[in-house]
PDB file of C-alpha atoms in Angstrom:
ATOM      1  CA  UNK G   1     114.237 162.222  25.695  1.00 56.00           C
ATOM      2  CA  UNK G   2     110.931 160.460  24.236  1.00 61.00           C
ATOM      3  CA  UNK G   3     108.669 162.050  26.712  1.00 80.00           C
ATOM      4  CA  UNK G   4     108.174 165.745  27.007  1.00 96.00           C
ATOM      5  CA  UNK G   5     108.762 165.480  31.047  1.00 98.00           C
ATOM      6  CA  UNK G   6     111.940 164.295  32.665  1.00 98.00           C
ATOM      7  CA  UNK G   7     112.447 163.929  36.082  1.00 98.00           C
ATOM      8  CA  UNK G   8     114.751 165.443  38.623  1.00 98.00           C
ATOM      9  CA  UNK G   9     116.203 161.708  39.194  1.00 98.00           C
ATOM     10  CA  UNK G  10     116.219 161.389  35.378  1.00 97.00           C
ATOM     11  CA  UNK G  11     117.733 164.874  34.489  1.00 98.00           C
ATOM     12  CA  UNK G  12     120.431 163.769  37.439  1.00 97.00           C
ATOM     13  CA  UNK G  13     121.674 160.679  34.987  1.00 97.00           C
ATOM     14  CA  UNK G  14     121.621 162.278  32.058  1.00 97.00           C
ATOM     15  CA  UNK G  15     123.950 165.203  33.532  1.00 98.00           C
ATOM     16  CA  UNK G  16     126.370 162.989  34.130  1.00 96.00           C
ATOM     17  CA  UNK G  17     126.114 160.948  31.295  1.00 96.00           C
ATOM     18  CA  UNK G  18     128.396 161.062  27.843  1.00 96.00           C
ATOM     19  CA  UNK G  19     126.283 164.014  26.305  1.00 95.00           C
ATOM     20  CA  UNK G  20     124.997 165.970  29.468  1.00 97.00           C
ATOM     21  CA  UNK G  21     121.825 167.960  28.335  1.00 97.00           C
ATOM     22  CA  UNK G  22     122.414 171.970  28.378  1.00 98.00           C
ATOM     23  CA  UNK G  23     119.778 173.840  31.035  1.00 98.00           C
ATOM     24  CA  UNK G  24     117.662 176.527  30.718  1.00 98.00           C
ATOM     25  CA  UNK G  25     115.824 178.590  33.531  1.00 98.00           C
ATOM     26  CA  UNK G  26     112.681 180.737  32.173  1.00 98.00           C
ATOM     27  CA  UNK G  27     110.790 181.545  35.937  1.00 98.00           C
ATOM     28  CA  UNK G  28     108.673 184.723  35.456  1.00 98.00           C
ATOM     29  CA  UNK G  29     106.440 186.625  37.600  1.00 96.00           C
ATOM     30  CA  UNK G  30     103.545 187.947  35.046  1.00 93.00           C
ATOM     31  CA  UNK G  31     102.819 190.421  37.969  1.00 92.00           C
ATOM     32  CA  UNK G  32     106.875 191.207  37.987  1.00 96.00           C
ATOM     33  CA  UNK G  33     108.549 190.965  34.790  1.00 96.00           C
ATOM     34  CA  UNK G  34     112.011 191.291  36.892  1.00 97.00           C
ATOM     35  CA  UNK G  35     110.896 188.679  39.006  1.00 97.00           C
ATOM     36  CA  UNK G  36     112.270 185.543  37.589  1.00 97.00           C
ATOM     37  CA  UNK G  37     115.547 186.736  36.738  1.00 98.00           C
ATOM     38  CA  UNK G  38     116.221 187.666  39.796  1.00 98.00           C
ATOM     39  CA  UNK G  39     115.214 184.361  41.713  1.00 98.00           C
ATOM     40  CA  UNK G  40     117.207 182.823  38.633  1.00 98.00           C
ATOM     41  CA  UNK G  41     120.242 185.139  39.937  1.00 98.00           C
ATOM     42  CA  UNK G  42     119.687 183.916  43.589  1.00 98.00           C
ATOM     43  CA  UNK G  43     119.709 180.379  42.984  1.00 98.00           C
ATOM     44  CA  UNK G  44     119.214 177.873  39.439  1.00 98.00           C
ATOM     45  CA  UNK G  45     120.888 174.489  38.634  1.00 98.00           C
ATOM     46  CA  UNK G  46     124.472 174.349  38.128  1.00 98.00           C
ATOM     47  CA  UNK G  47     125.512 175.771  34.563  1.00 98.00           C
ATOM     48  CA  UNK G  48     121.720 176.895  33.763  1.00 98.00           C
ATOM     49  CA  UNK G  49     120.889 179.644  31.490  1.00 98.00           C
ATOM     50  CA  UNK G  50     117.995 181.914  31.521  1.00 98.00           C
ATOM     51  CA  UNK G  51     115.664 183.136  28.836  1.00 98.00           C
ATOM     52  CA  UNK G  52     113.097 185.952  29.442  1.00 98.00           C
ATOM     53  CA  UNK G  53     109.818 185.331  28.688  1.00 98.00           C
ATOM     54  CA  UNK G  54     109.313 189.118  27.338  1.00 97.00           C
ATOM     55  CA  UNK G  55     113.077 189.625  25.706  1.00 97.00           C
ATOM     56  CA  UNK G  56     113.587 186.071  24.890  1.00 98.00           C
ATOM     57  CA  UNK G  57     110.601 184.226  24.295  1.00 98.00           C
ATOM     58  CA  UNK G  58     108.162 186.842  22.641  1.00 98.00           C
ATOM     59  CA  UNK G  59     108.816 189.233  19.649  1.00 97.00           C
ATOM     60  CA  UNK G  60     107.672 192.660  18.999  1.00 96.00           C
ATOM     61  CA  UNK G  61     104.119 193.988  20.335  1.00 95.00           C
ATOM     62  CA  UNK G  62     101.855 195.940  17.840  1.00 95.00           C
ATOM     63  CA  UNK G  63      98.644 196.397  20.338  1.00 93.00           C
ATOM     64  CA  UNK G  64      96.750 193.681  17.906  1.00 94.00           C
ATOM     65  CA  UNK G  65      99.023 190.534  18.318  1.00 96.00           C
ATOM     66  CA  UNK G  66      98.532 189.857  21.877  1.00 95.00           C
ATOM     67  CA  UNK G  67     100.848 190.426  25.153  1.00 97.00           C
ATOM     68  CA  UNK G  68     103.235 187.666  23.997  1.00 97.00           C
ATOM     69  CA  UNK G  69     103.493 187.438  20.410  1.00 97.00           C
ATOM     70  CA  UNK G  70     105.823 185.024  19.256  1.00 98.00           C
ATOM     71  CA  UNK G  71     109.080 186.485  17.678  1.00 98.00           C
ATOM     72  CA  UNK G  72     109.894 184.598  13.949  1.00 97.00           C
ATOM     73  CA  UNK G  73     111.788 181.415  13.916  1.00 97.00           C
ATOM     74  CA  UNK G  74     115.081 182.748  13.109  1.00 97.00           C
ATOM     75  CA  UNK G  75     115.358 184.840  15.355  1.00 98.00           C
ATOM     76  CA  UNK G  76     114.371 182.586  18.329  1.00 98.00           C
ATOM     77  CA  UNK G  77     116.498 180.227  16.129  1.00 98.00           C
ATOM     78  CA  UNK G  78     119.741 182.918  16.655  1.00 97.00           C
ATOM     79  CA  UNK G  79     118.781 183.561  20.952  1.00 97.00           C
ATOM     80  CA  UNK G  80     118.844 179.661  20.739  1.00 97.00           C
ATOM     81  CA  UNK G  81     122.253 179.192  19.073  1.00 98.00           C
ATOM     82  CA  UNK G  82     123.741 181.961  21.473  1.00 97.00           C
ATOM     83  CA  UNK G  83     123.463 179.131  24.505  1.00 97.00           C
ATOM     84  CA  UNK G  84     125.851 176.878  22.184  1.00 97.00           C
ATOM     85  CA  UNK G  85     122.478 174.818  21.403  1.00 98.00           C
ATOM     86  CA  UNK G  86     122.104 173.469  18.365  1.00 97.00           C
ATOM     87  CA  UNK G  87     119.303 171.169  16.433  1.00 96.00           C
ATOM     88  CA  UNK G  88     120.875 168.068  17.974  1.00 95.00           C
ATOM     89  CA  UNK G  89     121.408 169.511  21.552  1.00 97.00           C
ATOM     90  CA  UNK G  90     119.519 167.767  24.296  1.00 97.00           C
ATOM     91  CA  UNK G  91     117.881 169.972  26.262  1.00 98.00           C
ATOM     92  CA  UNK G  92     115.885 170.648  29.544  1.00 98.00           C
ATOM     93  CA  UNK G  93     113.959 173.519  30.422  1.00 98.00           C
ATOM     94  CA  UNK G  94     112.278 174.319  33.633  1.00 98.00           C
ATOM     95  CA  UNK G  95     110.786 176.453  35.994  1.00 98.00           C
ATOM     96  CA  UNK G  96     109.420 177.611  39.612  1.00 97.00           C
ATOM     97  CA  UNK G  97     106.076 178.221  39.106  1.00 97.00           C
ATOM     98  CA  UNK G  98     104.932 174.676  37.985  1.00 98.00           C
ATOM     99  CA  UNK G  99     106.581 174.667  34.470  1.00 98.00           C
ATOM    100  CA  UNK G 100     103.922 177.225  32.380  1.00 98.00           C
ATOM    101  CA  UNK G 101     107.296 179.069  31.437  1.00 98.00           C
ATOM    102  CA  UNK G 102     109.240 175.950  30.787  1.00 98.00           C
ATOM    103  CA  UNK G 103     106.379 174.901  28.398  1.00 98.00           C
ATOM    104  CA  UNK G 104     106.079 177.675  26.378  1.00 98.00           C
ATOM    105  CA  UNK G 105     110.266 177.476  25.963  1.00 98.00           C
ATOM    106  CA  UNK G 106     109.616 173.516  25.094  1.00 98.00           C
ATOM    107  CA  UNK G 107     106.877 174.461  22.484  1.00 98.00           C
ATOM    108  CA  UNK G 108     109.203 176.770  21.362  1.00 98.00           C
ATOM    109  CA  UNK G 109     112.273 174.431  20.395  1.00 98.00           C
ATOM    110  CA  UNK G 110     109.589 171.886  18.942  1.00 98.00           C
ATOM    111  CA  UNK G 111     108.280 175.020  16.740  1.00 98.00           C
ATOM    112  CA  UNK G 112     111.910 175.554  15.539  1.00 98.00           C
ATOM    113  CA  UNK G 113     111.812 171.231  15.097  1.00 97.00           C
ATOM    114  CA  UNK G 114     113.916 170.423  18.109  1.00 97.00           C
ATOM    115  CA  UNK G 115     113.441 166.991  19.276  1.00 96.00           C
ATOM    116  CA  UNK G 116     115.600 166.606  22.029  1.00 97.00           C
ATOM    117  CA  UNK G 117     113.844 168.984  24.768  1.00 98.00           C
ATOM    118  CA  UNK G 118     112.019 168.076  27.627  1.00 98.00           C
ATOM    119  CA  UNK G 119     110.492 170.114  30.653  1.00 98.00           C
ATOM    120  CA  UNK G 120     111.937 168.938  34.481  1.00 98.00           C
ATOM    121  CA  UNK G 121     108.874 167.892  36.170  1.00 98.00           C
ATOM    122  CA  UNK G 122     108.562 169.685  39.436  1.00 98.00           C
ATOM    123  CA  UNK G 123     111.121 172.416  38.295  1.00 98.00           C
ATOM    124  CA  UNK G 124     113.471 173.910  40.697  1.00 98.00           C
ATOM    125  CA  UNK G 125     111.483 172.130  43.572  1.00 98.00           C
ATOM    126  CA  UNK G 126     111.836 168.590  42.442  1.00 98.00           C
ATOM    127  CA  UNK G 127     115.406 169.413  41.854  1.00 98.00           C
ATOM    128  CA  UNK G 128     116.289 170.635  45.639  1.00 98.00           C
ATOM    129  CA  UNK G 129     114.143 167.649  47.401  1.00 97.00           C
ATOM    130  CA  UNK G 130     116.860 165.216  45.820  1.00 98.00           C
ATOM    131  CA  UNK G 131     119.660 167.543  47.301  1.00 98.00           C
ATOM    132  CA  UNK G 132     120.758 168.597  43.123  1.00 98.00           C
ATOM    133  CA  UNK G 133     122.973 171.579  43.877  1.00 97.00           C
ATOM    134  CA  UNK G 134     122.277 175.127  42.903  1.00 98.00           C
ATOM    135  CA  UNK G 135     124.514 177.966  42.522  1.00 97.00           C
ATOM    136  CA  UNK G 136     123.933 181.835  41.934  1.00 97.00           C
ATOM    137  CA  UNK G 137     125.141 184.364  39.772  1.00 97.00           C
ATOM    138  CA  UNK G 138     124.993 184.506  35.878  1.00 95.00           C
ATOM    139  CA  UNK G 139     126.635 181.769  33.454  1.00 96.00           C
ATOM    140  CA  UNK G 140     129.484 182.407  30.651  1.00 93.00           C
ATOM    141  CA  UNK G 141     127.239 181.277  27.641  1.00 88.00           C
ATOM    142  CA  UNK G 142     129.273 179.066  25.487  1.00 93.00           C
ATOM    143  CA  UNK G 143     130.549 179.954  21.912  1.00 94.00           C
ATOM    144  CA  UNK G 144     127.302 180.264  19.821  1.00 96.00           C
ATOM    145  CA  UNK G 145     126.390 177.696  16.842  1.00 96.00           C
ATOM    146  CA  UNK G 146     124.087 178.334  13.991  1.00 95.00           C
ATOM    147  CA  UNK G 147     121.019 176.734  14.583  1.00 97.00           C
ATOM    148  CA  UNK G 148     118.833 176.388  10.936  1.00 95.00           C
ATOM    149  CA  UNK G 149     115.458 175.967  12.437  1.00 96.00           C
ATOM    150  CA  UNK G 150     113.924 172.538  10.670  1.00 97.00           C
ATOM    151  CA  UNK G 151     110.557 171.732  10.254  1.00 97.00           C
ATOM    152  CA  UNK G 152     108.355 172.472  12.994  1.00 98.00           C
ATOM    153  CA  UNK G 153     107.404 169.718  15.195  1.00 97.00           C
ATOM    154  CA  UNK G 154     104.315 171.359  16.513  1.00 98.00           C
ATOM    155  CA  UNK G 155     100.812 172.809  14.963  1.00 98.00           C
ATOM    156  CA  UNK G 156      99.661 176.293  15.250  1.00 97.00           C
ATOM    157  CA  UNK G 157      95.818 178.530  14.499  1.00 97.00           C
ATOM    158  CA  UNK G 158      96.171 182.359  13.604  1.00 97.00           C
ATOM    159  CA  UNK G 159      93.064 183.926  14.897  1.00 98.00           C
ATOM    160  CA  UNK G 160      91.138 184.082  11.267  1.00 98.00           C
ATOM    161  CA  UNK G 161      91.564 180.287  11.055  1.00 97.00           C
ATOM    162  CA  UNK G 162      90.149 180.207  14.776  1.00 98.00           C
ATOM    163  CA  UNK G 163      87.288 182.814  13.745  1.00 98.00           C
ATOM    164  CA  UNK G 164      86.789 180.541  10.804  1.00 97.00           C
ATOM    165  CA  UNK G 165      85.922 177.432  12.053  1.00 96.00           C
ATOM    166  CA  UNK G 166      83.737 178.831  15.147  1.00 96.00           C
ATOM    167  CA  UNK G 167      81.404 176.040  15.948  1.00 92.00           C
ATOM    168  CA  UNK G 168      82.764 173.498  13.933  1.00 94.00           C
ATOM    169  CA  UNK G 169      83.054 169.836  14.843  1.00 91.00           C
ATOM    170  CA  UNK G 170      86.739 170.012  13.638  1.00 92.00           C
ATOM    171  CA  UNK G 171      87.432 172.507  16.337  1.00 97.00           C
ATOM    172  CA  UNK G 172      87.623 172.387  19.982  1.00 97.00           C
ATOM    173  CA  UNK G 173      88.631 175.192  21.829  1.00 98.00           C
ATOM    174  CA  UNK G 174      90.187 174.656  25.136  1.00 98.00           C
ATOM    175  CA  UNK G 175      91.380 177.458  27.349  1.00 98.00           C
ATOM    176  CA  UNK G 176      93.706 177.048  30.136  1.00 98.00           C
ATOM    177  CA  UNK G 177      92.992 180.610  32.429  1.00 98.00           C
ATOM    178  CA  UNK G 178      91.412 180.384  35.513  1.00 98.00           C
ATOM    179  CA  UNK G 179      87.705 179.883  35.791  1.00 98.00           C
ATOM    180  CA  UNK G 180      86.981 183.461  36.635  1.00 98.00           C
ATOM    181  CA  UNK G 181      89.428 184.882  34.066  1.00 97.00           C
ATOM    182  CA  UNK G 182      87.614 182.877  31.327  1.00 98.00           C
ATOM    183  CA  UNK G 183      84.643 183.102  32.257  1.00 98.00           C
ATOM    184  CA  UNK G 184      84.765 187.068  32.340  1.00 97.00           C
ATOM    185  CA  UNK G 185      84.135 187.596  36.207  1.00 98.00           C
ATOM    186  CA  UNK G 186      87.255 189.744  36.306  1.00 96.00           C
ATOM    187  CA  UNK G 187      89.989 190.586  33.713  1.00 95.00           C
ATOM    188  CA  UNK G 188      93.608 191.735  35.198  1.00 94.00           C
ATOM    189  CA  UNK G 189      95.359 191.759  32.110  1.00 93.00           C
ATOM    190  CA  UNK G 190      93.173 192.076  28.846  1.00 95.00           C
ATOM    191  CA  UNK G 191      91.183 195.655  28.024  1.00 95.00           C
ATOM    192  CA  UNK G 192      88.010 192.649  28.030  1.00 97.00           C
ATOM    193  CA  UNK G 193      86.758 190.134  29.955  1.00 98.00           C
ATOM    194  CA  UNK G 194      85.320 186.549  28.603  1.00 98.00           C
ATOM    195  CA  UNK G 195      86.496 183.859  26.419  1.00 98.00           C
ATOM    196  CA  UNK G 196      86.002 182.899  22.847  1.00 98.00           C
ATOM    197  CA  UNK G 197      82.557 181.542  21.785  1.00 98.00           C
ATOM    198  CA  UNK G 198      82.517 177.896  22.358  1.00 97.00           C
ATOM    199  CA  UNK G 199      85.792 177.384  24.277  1.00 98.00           C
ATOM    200  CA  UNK G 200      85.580 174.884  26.992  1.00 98.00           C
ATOM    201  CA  UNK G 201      87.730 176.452  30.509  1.00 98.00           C
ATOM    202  CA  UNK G 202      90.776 173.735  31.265  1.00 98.00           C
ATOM    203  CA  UNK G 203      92.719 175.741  33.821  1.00 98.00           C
ATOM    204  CA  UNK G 204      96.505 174.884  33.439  1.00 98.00           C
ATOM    205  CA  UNK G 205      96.944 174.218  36.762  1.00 98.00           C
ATOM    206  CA  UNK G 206      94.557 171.369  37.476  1.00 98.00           C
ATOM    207  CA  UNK G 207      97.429 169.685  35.674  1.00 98.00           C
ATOM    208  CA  UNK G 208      99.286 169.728  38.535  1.00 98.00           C
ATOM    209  CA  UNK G 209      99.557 167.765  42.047  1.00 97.00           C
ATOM    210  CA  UNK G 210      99.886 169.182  45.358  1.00 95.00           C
ATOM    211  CA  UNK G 211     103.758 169.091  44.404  1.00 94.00           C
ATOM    212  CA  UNK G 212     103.937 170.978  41.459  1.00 96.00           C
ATOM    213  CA  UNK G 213     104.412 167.915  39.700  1.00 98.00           C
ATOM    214  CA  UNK G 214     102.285 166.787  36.636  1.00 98.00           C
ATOM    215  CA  UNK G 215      99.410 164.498  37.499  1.00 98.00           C
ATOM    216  CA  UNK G 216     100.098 160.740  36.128  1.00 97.00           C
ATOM    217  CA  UNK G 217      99.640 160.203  32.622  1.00 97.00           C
ATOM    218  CA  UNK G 218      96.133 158.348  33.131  1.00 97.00           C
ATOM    219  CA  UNK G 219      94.719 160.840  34.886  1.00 98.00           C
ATOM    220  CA  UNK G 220      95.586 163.500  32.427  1.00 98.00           C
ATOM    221  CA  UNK G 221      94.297 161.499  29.365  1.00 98.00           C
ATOM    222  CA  UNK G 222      91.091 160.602  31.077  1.00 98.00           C
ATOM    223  CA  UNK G 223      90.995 164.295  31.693  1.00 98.00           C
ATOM    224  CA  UNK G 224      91.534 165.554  28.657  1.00 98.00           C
ATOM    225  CA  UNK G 225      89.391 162.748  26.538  1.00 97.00           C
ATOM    226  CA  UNK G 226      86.569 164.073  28.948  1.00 97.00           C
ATOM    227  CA  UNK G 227      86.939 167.682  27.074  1.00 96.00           C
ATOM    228  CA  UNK G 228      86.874 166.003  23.945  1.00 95.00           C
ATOM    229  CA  UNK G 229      84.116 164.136  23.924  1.00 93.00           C
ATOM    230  CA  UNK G 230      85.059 162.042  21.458  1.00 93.00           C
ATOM    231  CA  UNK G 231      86.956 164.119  19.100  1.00 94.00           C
ATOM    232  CA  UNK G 232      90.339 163.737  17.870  1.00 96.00           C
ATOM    233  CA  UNK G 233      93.676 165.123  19.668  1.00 97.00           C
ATOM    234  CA  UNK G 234      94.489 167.417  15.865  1.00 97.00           C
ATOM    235  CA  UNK G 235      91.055 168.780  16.282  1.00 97.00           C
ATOM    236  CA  UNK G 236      91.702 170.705  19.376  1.00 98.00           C
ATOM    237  CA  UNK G 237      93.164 174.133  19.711  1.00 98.00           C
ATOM    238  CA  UNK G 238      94.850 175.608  23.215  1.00 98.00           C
ATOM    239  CA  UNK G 239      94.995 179.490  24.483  1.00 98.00           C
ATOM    240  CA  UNK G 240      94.767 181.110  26.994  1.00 98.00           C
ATOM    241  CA  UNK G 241      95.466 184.843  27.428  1.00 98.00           C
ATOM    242  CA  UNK G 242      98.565 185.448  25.720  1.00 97.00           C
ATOM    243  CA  UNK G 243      99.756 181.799  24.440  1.00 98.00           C
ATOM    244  CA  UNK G 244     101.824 181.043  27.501  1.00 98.00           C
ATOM    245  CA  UNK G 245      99.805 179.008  29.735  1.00 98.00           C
ATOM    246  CA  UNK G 246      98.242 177.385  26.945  1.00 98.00           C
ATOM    247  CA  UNK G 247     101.835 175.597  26.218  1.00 98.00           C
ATOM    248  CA  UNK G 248     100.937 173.888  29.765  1.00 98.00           C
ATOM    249  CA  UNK G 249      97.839 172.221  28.377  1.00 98.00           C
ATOM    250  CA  UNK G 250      99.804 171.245  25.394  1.00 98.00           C
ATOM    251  CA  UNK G 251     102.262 169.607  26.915  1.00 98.00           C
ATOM    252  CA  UNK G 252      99.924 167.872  29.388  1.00 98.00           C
ATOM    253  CA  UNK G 253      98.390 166.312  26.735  1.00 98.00           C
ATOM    254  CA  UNK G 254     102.076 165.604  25.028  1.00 97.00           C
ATOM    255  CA  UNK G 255     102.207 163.485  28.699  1.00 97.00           C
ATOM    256  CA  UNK G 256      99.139 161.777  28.388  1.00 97.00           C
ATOM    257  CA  UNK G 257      99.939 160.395  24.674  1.00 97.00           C
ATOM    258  CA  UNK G 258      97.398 162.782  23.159  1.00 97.00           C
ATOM    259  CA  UNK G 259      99.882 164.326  20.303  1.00 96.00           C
ATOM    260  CA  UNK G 260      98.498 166.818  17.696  1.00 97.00           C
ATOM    261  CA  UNK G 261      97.253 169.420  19.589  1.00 98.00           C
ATOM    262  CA  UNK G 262      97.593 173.197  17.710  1.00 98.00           C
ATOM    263  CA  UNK G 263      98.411 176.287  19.715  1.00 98.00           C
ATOM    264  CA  UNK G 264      96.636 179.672  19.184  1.00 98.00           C
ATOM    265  CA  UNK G 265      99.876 181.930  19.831  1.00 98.00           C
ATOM    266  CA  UNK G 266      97.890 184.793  19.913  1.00 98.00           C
ATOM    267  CA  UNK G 267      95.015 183.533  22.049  1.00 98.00           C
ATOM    268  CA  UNK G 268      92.545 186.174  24.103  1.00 98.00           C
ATOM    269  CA  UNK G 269      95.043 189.251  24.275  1.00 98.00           C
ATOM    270  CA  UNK G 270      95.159 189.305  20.622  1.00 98.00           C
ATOM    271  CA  UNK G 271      91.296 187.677  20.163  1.00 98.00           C
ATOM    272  CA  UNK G 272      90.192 190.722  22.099  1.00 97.00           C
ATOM    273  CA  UNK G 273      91.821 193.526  20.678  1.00 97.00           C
ATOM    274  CA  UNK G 274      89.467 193.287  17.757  1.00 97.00           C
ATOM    275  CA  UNK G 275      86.405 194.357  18.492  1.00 96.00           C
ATOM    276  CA  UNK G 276      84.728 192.603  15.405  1.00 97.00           C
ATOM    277  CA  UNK G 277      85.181 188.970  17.191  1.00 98.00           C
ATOM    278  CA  UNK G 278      82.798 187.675  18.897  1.00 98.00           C
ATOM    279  CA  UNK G 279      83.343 186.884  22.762  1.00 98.00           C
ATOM    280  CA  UNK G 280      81.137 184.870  24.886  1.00 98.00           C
ATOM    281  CA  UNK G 281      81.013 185.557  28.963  1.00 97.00           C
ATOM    282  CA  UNK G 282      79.647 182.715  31.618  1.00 96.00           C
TER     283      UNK G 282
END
């Protein structure tokens, strides 16, 4: 797995290879927490496993740390080992709602230093138009392993380092919510609408073609080196409004050989909830 996408093709191979790669469904419905796991239930690739993005993939809300806080590394390190994964594991995680799920799980497992993940372009889709099988129902989880999380593949802002370098040309702020989301038109989620001062609106899904697929890697660098204006890929920093979509961005760039990227975990859900930042509208 050098790439951070495999395909469906790809991900067919490599399950029937010598060292098949262990699966992991994460769908969510923001809008219906239950949602995913129940579409997971109905139908997922053969042997899959699912993660929640609220009981699996986020720790412990305080009402400051945003809507998805990110729970510590050993414990994520712990749900991990539970699958039978360990830091040598290949793995693939994936979606149905054009991966934003399965690339918050993939920064995960980088954060923890995984190295062997990638993210099935097209998700559950991609999978079905080659005739993969599916089945339904829950799987037996194999006997856990202790995973010791290494060091972390990935780079990550807290929101005073964020607040900190405001403005600065070592900073560029990219945020991956819709237009009118970021640029405070309406608000669904978050007590306030807007963005952070200076962030530049890259909505997630404009990484995508018409198939749910991600756009070719030229197209996504071009893309992204258009945002940067000439800055560096370890200069810019991706949120969104709780840290999920962001991942999407991340791992677009990932695609487009643009490595170095940080995440803001927290992003506007936890920007907002102090009402000493600053936030920008339009």
């Amino acid at each position: 797995m050098t790439t951070p996408l495999i395909s469906a093709e790809a991900l067919q191979a490599a399950l029937a290879g010598p060292t098949p790669p262990v699966l992991i469904d994460v769908s969510f419905d923001l809008a219906n927490p239950a949602a995913g796991e129940a579409s997971y239930l109905q139908a997922h690739l053969p042997g899959a496993h699912y993660l929640h993005l609220d009981r699996d993939l986020s720790g412990a809300k305080t009402g400051r740390n945003g809507r998805h806080p990110l729970p510590t590394r050993e414990v994520f390190a712990q749900r991990v080992g539970a699958l039978g994964i360990g830091p040598d594991t290949p793995v693939v995680v994936y979606d149905r709602q054009g991966a934003p799920y399965a690339a918050r799980c993939w920064w995960m497992l980088r954060w923890l230093g995984h190295e062997a993940v990638a993210v099935l372009d097209g998700g559950l889709g991609a999978w079905q138009a080659i005739g993969g099988p599916v089945q339904e129902g829950p799987v037996r989880p194999p006997a856990a392993v202790a995973y010791a999380p290494g060091a972390s593949r990935v780079a990550m802002r807290d929101a005073d380092a964020v607040l900190r370098e405001l403005g600065s040309p070592t900073q560029r702020i990219l945020d991956a919510r819709a237009p009118e989301r970021y640029r405070g038109d309406v608000e669904p989620l978050d007590p306030v609408a807007g963005h952070i001062p200076g962030a530049l609106n890259r909505f997630f899904q404009h990484n995508l073609g018409p198939d749910s697929r991600f756009r070719p890697a030229e197209a996504l660098r071009a893309d992204f080196l258009t945002l940067m204006q000439g800055a560096a890929p370890d200069t810019v920093v991706h949120q969104c409004g709780s840290g999920v979509t962001a991942c999407h961005n991340l791992l677009a760039m990932e695609a487009a050989g643009l490595a170095g990227a940080a995440l803001y975990p927290g992003s506007w859900s936890e920007w907002c909830a102090d009402p000493t930042r600053p936030v920008a509208q339009g």
